[in-house]
Amino acid sequence: MRLILIGPPGVGKGTVSALLQQRLGLITLSSGEIFRREIEAETDLGRLAQRYIQHGELVPNGVTIEMMAKRLRDPAVVRHGFVLDGFPRTVKQAEALDEILFNHGIDLDKAVSMEVPEDIVVARLSGRIGCTKCGAIYNSASHPPKREGICDVCNSPLFVRDDDKPETVRERIRSFWTNTAPVIEYYESTGSLMRVDASKDPESTYAAITAA
Ligand code: ADP
Ligand code: ZN
């Protein structure tokens, strides 16, 4: 299965892709996670990306596309199937992805648009904590880990993302509507779009995706 998850920040893309990875063995490629790892490792790419990410802006298409194209060249990714979380986020990126897949002789199964009212998204982002190691996501109010600050799945320390502060969250949501909403129309026009209601828990979103 080859999937793309599209949706505003806080819609639950990370949680759902972690479920798809754990249960179906799909390889998750999260552009946001990859950027955060590059920042942590203090690479040139990380330093560049950081300047945009800290303001909630998109990292330029050129470097983003190159970074994802490199990951998608891995034969294991092509063989096992994948979930792309956070890429493509612009129509340019979507066109580039089409070309990459075409060159590998593979097709996309579905582009899943995860849809949710905006107030729910804001509530989910405040209080969000995540695991750097396995990608599990918690919320201090609605879904706390069993032990404070420790991942239930892999026992690693949990962290709060620094782009989850309110001004940056607003900018990320704004960017979603201007840059990424057209990506949904793009996949609608190619016939691969599937819309799911993501306002309930991640399990029901997971069930809707796997049922389709
Ligand atoms: P969320 O979907 O919750 O906003 P992500 O972890 O997917 O968060 O992304 C965090 C940040 O990384 C984005 O706000 C953006 O700055 C950058 N980023 C991630 N993916 C892309 C992409 N495909 N193109 C450009 N920038 C990206
Ligand atoms: Zn973990």
mmCIF file of C-alpha atoms and ligand atoms in Angstrom:
data_model
loop_
_atom_site.group_PDB
_atom_site.id
_atom_site.type_symbol
_atom_site.label_atom_id
_atom_site.label_comp_id
_atom_site.label_asym_id
_atom_site.label_seq_id
_atom_site.Cartn_x
_atom_site.Cartn_y
_atom_site.Cartn_z
ATOM 1 C CA MET A 1 0.000 0.000 0.000
ATOM 2 C CA ARG A 2 1.278 3.452 -0.895
ATOM 3 C CA LEU A 3 -0.446 6.304 0.832
ATOM 4 C CA ILE A 4 -0.187 10.016 1.383
ATOM 5 C CA LEU A 5 -1.718 11.657 4.434
ATOM 6 C CA ILE A 6 -2.804 15.260 3.988
ATOM 7 C CA GLY A 7 -4.325 17.466 6.630
ATOM 8 C CA PRO A 8 -3.824 20.523 8.819
ATOM 9 C CA PRO A 9 -1.317 20.433 11.678
ATOM 10 C CA GLY A 10 -2.790 18.574 14.622
ATOM 11 C CA VAL A 11 -5.185 16.492 12.535
ATOM 12 C CA GLY A 12 -3.436 13.293 13.648
ATOM 13 C CA LYS A 13 -1.280 12.408 10.634
ATOM 14 C CA GLY A 14 1.609 11.386 12.881
ATOM 15 C CA THR A 15 -0.529 9.160 15.099
ATOM 16 C CA VAL A 16 -2.266 7.443 12.197
ATOM 17 C CA SER A 17 0.975 6.883 10.296
ATOM 18 C CA ALA A 18 2.518 5.336 13.421
ATOM 19 C CA LEU A 19 -0.429 2.877 13.525
ATOM 20 C CA LEU A 20 -0.030 2.050 9.825
ATOM 21 C CA GLN A 21 3.656 1.421 10.428
ATOM 22 C CA GLN A 22 3.196 -0.733 13.541
ATOM 23 C CA ARG A 23 0.346 -2.842 12.185
ATOM 24 C CA LEU A 24 0.892 -3.082 8.448
ATOM 25 C CA GLY A 25 4.656 -2.700 8.291
ATOM 26 C CA LEU A 26 4.399 0.279 5.965
ATOM 27 C CA ILE A 27 7.417 2.544 6.077
ATOM 28 C CA THR A 28 6.494 5.996 7.327
ATOM 29 C CA LEU A 29 8.305 8.926 5.818
ATOM 30 C CA SER A 30 7.442 12.047 7.760
ATOM 31 C CA SER A 31 9.014 15.154 6.264
ATOM 32 C CA GLY A 32 8.606 17.044 9.555
ATOM 33 C CA GLU A 33 10.333 14.219 11.490
ATOM 34 C CA ILE A 34 13.148 14.037 8.977
ATOM 35 C CA PHE A 35 13.691 17.789 9.293
ATOM 36 C CA ARG A 36 13.668 17.560 13.090
ATOM 37 C CA ARG A 37 16.319 14.819 12.961
ATOM 38 C CA GLU A 38 18.463 16.930 10.640
ATOM 39 C CA ILE A 39 18.135 19.879 13.034
ATOM 40 C CA GLU A 40 19.116 17.723 15.972
ATOM 41 C CA ALA A 41 22.145 16.391 14.099
ATOM 42 C CA GLU A 42 23.078 19.998 13.199
ATOM 43 C CA THR A 43 23.491 19.250 9.489
ATOM 44 C CA ASP A 44 23.491 21.971 6.816
ATOM 45 C CA LEU A 45 20.005 20.915 5.780
ATOM 46 C CA GLY A 46 18.902 21.070 9.415
ATOM 47 C CA ARG A 47 20.246 24.582 9.853
ATOM 48 C CA LEU A 48 18.511 25.746 6.709
ATOM 49 C CA ALA A 49 15.189 24.074 7.573
ATOM 50 C CA GLN A 50 15.237 25.439 11.112
ATOM 51 C CA ARG A 51 15.042 29.023 9.866
ATOM 52 C CA TYR A 52 11.661 28.296 8.274
ATOM 53 C CA ILE A 53 10.276 25.772 10.736
ATOM 54 C CA GLN A 54 10.701 28.035 13.752
ATOM 55 C CA HIS A 55 8.334 30.540 12.083
ATOM 56 C CA GLY A 56 5.836 27.923 10.949
ATOM 57 C CA GLU A 57 6.780 28.547 7.316
ATOM 58 C CA LEU A 58 7.396 25.910 4.675
ATOM 59 C CA VAL A 59 10.929 24.832 3.883
ATOM 60 C CA PRO A 60 11.602 25.669 0.184
ATOM 61 C CA ASN A 61 10.389 23.122 -2.379
ATOM 62 C CA GLY A 62 13.815 22.416 -3.900
ATOM 63 C CA VAL A 63 15.521 21.073 -0.771
ATOM 64 C CA THR A 64 12.352 19.370 0.453
ATOM 65 C CA ILE A 65 11.811 17.504 -2.805
ATOM 66 C CA GLU A 66 15.456 16.445 -2.975
ATOM 67 C CA MET A 67 15.346 15.165 0.597
ATOM 68 C CA MET A 68 12.200 13.088 0.004
ATOM 69 C CA ALA A 69 13.361 11.823 -3.408
ATOM 70 C CA LYS A 70 16.471 10.452 -1.707
ATOM 71 C CA ARG A 71 14.363 8.535 0.844
ATOM 72 C CA LEU A 72 12.030 7.220 -1.858
ATOM 73 C CA ARG A 73 14.972 5.744 -3.762
ATOM 74 C CA ASP A 74 15.421 3.143 -1.011
ATOM 75 C CA PRO A 75 14.339 -0.213 -2.532
ATOM 76 C CA ALA A 76 12.867 -1.293 0.834
ATOM 77 C CA VAL A 77 10.498 1.666 0.699
ATOM 78 C CA VAL A 78 9.349 0.732 -2.782
ATOM 79 C CA ARG A 79 8.923 -2.943 -1.790
ATOM 80 C CA HIS A 80 7.148 -2.599 1.577
ATOM 81 C CA GLY A 81 4.891 0.294 0.673
ATOM 82 C CA PHE A 82 4.916 3.616 2.417
ATOM 83 C CA VAL A 83 2.980 6.340 4.112
ATOM 84 C CA LEU A 84 4.031 9.882 3.388
ATOM 85 C CA ASP A 85 3.183 12.205 6.246
ATOM 86 C CA GLY A 86 3.675 15.904 5.555
ATOM 87 C CA PHE A 87 4.798 15.534 1.947
ATOM 88 C CA PRO A 88 3.659 16.736 -0.572
ATOM 89 C CA ARG A 89 2.568 20.021 0.974
ATOM 90 C CA THR A 90 2.504 22.123 -2.195
ATOM 91 C CA VAL A 91 1.300 21.431 -5.733
ATOM 92 C CA LYS A 92 4.934 21.669 -6.935
ATOM 93 C CA GLN A 93 5.870 18.902 -4.493
ATOM 94 C CA ALA A 94 2.886 16.803 -5.635
ATOM 95 C CA GLU A 95 4.016 17.107 -9.258
ATOM 96 C CA ALA A 96 7.565 16.194 -8.263
ATOM 97 C CA LEU A 97 6.285 13.146 -6.375
ATOM 98 C CA ASP A 98 4.340 11.994 -9.448
ATOM 99 C CA GLU A 99 7.538 12.128 -11.413
ATOM 100 C CA ILE A 100 9.512 10.227 -8.764
ATOM 101 C CA LEU A 101 6.876 7.471 -8.602
ATOM 102 C CA PHE A 102 6.642 7.318 -12.371
ATOM 103 C CA ASN A 103 10.423 6.822 -12.559
ATOM 104 C CA HIS A 104 10.168 3.949 -10.071
ATOM 105 C CA GLY A 105 7.299 2.438 -12.101
ATOM 106 C CA ILE A 106 4.918 2.563 -9.130
ATOM 107 C CA ASP A 107 1.575 4.220 -8.416
ATOM 108 C CA LEU A 108 -0.016 5.851 -5.469
ATOM 109 C CA ASP A 109 -2.984 3.988 -3.982
ATOM 110 C CA LYS A 110 -4.650 6.831 -2.134
ATOM 111 C CA ALA A 111 -4.136 10.401 -1.073
ATOM 112 C CA VAL A 112 -6.026 10.601 2.195
ATOM 113 C CA SER A 113 -7.371 13.991 3.199
ATOM 114 C CA MET A 114 -7.891 13.974 6.967
ATOM 115 C CA GLU A 115 -10.611 16.515 7.731
ATOM 116 C CA VAL A 116 -11.417 18.090 11.052
ATOM 117 C CA PRO A 117 -12.917 21.364 12.398
ATOM 118 C CA GLU A 118 -10.263 23.952 13.234
ATOM 119 C CA ASP A 119 -11.050 24.306 16.953
ATOM 120 C CA ILE A 120 -10.343 20.597 17.461
ATOM 121 C CA VAL A 121 -6.971 20.996 15.755
ATOM 122 C CA VAL A 122 -5.921 23.861 18.023
ATOM 123 C CA ALA A 123 -6.960 21.903 21.128
ATOM 124 C CA ARG A 124 -4.939 18.883 19.996
ATOM 125 C CA LEU A 125 -1.810 20.911 19.395
ATOM 126 C CA SER A 126 -1.802 22.547 22.791
ATOM 127 C CA GLY A 127 -0.576 19.928 25.197
ATOM 128 C CA ARG A 128 0.925 17.728 22.485
ATOM 129 C CA ILE A 129 3.996 15.682 23.456
ATOM 130 C CA GLY A 130 5.813 13.238 21.237
ATOM 131 C CA CYS A 131 8.440 10.514 21.247
ATOM 132 C CA THR A 132 11.580 11.289 19.220
ATOM 133 C CA LYS A 133 12.441 7.618 18.935
ATOM 134 C CA CYS A 134 9.262 5.817 17.784
ATOM 135 C CA GLY A 135 7.000 8.707 16.768
ATOM 136 C CA ALA A 136 4.231 7.945 19.297
ATOM 137 C CA ILE A 137 2.186 11.055 20.144
ATOM 138 C CA TYR A 138 0.458 11.902 23.418
ATOM 139 C CA ASN A 139 -1.549 14.797 24.795
ATOM 140 C CA SER A 140 -1.108 15.887 28.383
ATOM 141 C CA ALA A 141 -4.857 16.510 28.678
ATOM 142 C CA SER A 142 -6.624 13.919 26.527
ATOM 143 C CA HIS A 143 -4.104 11.091 26.119
ATOM 144 C CA PRO A 144 -1.291 11.282 28.706
ATOM 145 C CA PRO A 145 1.504 8.674 28.801
ATOM 146 C CA LYS A 146 1.334 6.219 31.717
ATOM 147 C CA ARG A 147 4.481 7.689 33.256
ATOM 148 C CA GLU A 148 4.995 11.415 32.912
ATOM 149 C CA GLY A 149 7.532 12.316 30.231
ATOM 150 C CA ILE A 150 8.179 8.690 29.182
ATOM 151 C CA CYS A 151 6.944 6.900 26.048
ATOM 152 C CA ASP A 152 4.562 3.949 26.726
ATOM 153 C CA VAL A 153 5.761 2.168 23.597
ATOM 154 C CA CYS A 154 9.553 2.422 23.795
ATOM 155 C CA ASN A 155 10.393 4.062 27.180
ATOM 156 C CA SER A 156 12.227 6.977 25.559
ATOM 157 C CA PRO A 157 11.880 10.525 26.897
ATOM 158 C CA LEU A 158 9.010 12.606 25.453
ATOM 159 C CA PHE A 159 9.336 16.163 24.206
ATOM 160 C CA VAL A 160 7.242 19.211 23.304
ATOM 161 C CA ARG A 161 7.949 20.543 19.821
ATOM 162 C CA ASP A 162 9.076 24.155 19.856
ATOM 163 C CA ASP A 163 6.932 24.958 16.823
ATOM 164 C CA ASP A 164 3.822 24.054 18.855
ATOM 165 C CA LYS A 165 3.701 27.503 20.443
ATOM 166 C CA PRO A 166 0.485 29.448 19.643
ATOM 167 C CA GLU A 167 1.844 32.023 17.104
ATOM 168 C CA THR A 168 3.667 29.320 15.168
ATOM 169 C CA VAL A 169 0.633 27.059 15.253
ATOM 170 C CA ARG A 170 -1.480 29.838 13.720
ATOM 171 C CA GLU A 171 1.071 30.336 10.951
ATOM 172 C CA ARG A 172 1.188 26.585 10.240
ATOM 173 C CA ILE A 173 -2.601 26.484 9.932
ATOM 174 C CA ARG A 174 -2.548 29.521 7.631
ATOM 175 C CA SER A 175 0.116 27.854 5.492
ATOM 176 C CA PHE A 176 -2.011 24.733 5.280
ATOM 177 C CA TRP A 177 -4.924 26.681 3.763
ATOM 178 C CA THR A 178 -2.813 28.603 1.259
ATOM 179 C CA ASN A 179 -0.226 25.999 0.226
ATOM 180 C CA THR A 180 -1.653 22.591 0.978
ATOM 181 C CA ALA A 181 -5.406 22.872 0.365
ATOM 182 C CA PRO A 182 -4.629 23.062 -3.410
ATOM 183 C CA VAL A 183 -2.838 19.704 -3.063
ATOM 184 C CA ILE A 184 -6.186 18.179 -2.045
ATOM 185 C CA GLU A 185 -7.752 19.545 -5.238
ATOM 186 C CA TYR A 186 -4.792 18.193 -7.192
ATOM 187 C CA TYR A 187 -5.472 14.633 -6.001
ATOM 188 C CA GLU A 188 -9.195 15.102 -6.449
ATOM 189 C CA SER A 189 -8.503 15.828 -10.114
ATOM 190 C CA THR A 190 -6.250 12.771 -10.520
ATOM 191 C CA GLY A 191 -8.903 10.544 -8.917
ATOM 192 C CA SER A 192 -6.768 9.305 -5.996
ATOM 193 C CA LEU A 193 -8.361 11.373 -3.268
ATOM 194 C CA MET A 194 -10.125 9.854 -0.299
ATOM 195 C CA ARG A 195 -11.622 12.087 2.392
ATOM 196 C CA VAL A 196 -11.868 10.815 5.962
ATOM 197 C CA ASP A 197 -13.468 12.357 9.003
ATOM 198 C CA ALA A 198 -10.568 12.772 11.431
ATOM 199 C CA SER A 199 -12.503 14.458 14.220
ATOM 200 C CA LYS A 200 -12.846 11.223 16.210
ATOM 201 C CA ASP A 201 -10.076 9.080 17.674
ATOM 202 C CA PRO A 202 -7.094 7.879 15.585
ATOM 203 C CA GLU A 203 -8.442 4.293 15.635
ATOM 204 C CA SER A 204 -11.546 5.279 13.665
ATOM 205 C CA THR A 205 -9.427 7.181 11.155
ATOM 206 C CA TYR A 206 -7.154 4.133 10.858
ATOM 207 C CA ALA A 207 -10.193 1.877 10.354
ATOM 208 C CA ALA A 208 -11.627 4.151 7.650
ATOM 209 C CA ILE A 209 -8.330 4.154 5.756
ATOM 210 C CA THR A 210 -7.728 0.407 5.925
ATOM 211 C CA ALA A 211 -11.360 -0.344 5.012
ATOM 212 C CA ALA A 212 -10.954 1.657 1.824
HETATM 213 P P1 ADP B 1 2.525 19.621 11.238
HETATM 214 O O1 ADP B 1 1.884 18.853 10.128
HETATM 215 O O2 ADP B 1 2.029 19.250 12.573
HETATM 216 O O3 ADP B 1 2.522 21.116 11.005
HETATM 217 P P2 ADP B 1 5.189 18.570 10.531
HETATM 218 O O4 ADP B 1 5.969 17.835 11.539
HETATM 219 O O5 ADP B 1 4.629 17.810 9.379
HETATM 220 O O6 ADP B 1 4.068 19.329 11.322
HETATM 221 O O7 ADP B 1 6.103 19.765 9.924
HETATM 222 C C1 ADP B 1 6.762 20.673 10.748
HETATM 223 C C2 ADP B 1 7.370 21.784 9.899
HETATM 224 O O8 ADP B 1 8.334 21.240 8.997
HETATM 225 C C3 ADP B 1 6.390 22.529 9.005
HETATM 226 O O9 ADP B 1 5.734 23.571 9.707
HETATM 227 C C4 ADP B 1 7.309 23.039 7.907
HETATM 228 O O10 ADP B 1 8.036 24.175 8.358
HETATM 229 C C5 ADP B 1 8.314 21.926 7.747
HETATM 230 N N1 ADP B 1 7.874 20.970 6.694
HETATM 231 C C6 ADP B 1 7.463 19.694 6.888
HETATM 232 N N2 ADP B 1 7.134 19.095 5.719
HETATM 233 C C7 ADP B 1 7.327 20.024 4.750
HETATM 234 C C8 ADP B 1 7.145 20.030 3.333
HETATM 235 N N3 ADP B 1 6.684 18.958 2.670
HETATM 236 N N4 ADP B 1 7.467 21.170 2.664
HETATM 237 C C9 ADP B 1 7.926 22.249 3.306
HETATM 238 N N5 ADP B 1 8.092 22.319 4.637
HETATM 239 C C10 ADP B 1 7.813 21.227 5.357
HETATM 240 ZN ZN ZN B 2 8.478 5.909 21.829
#
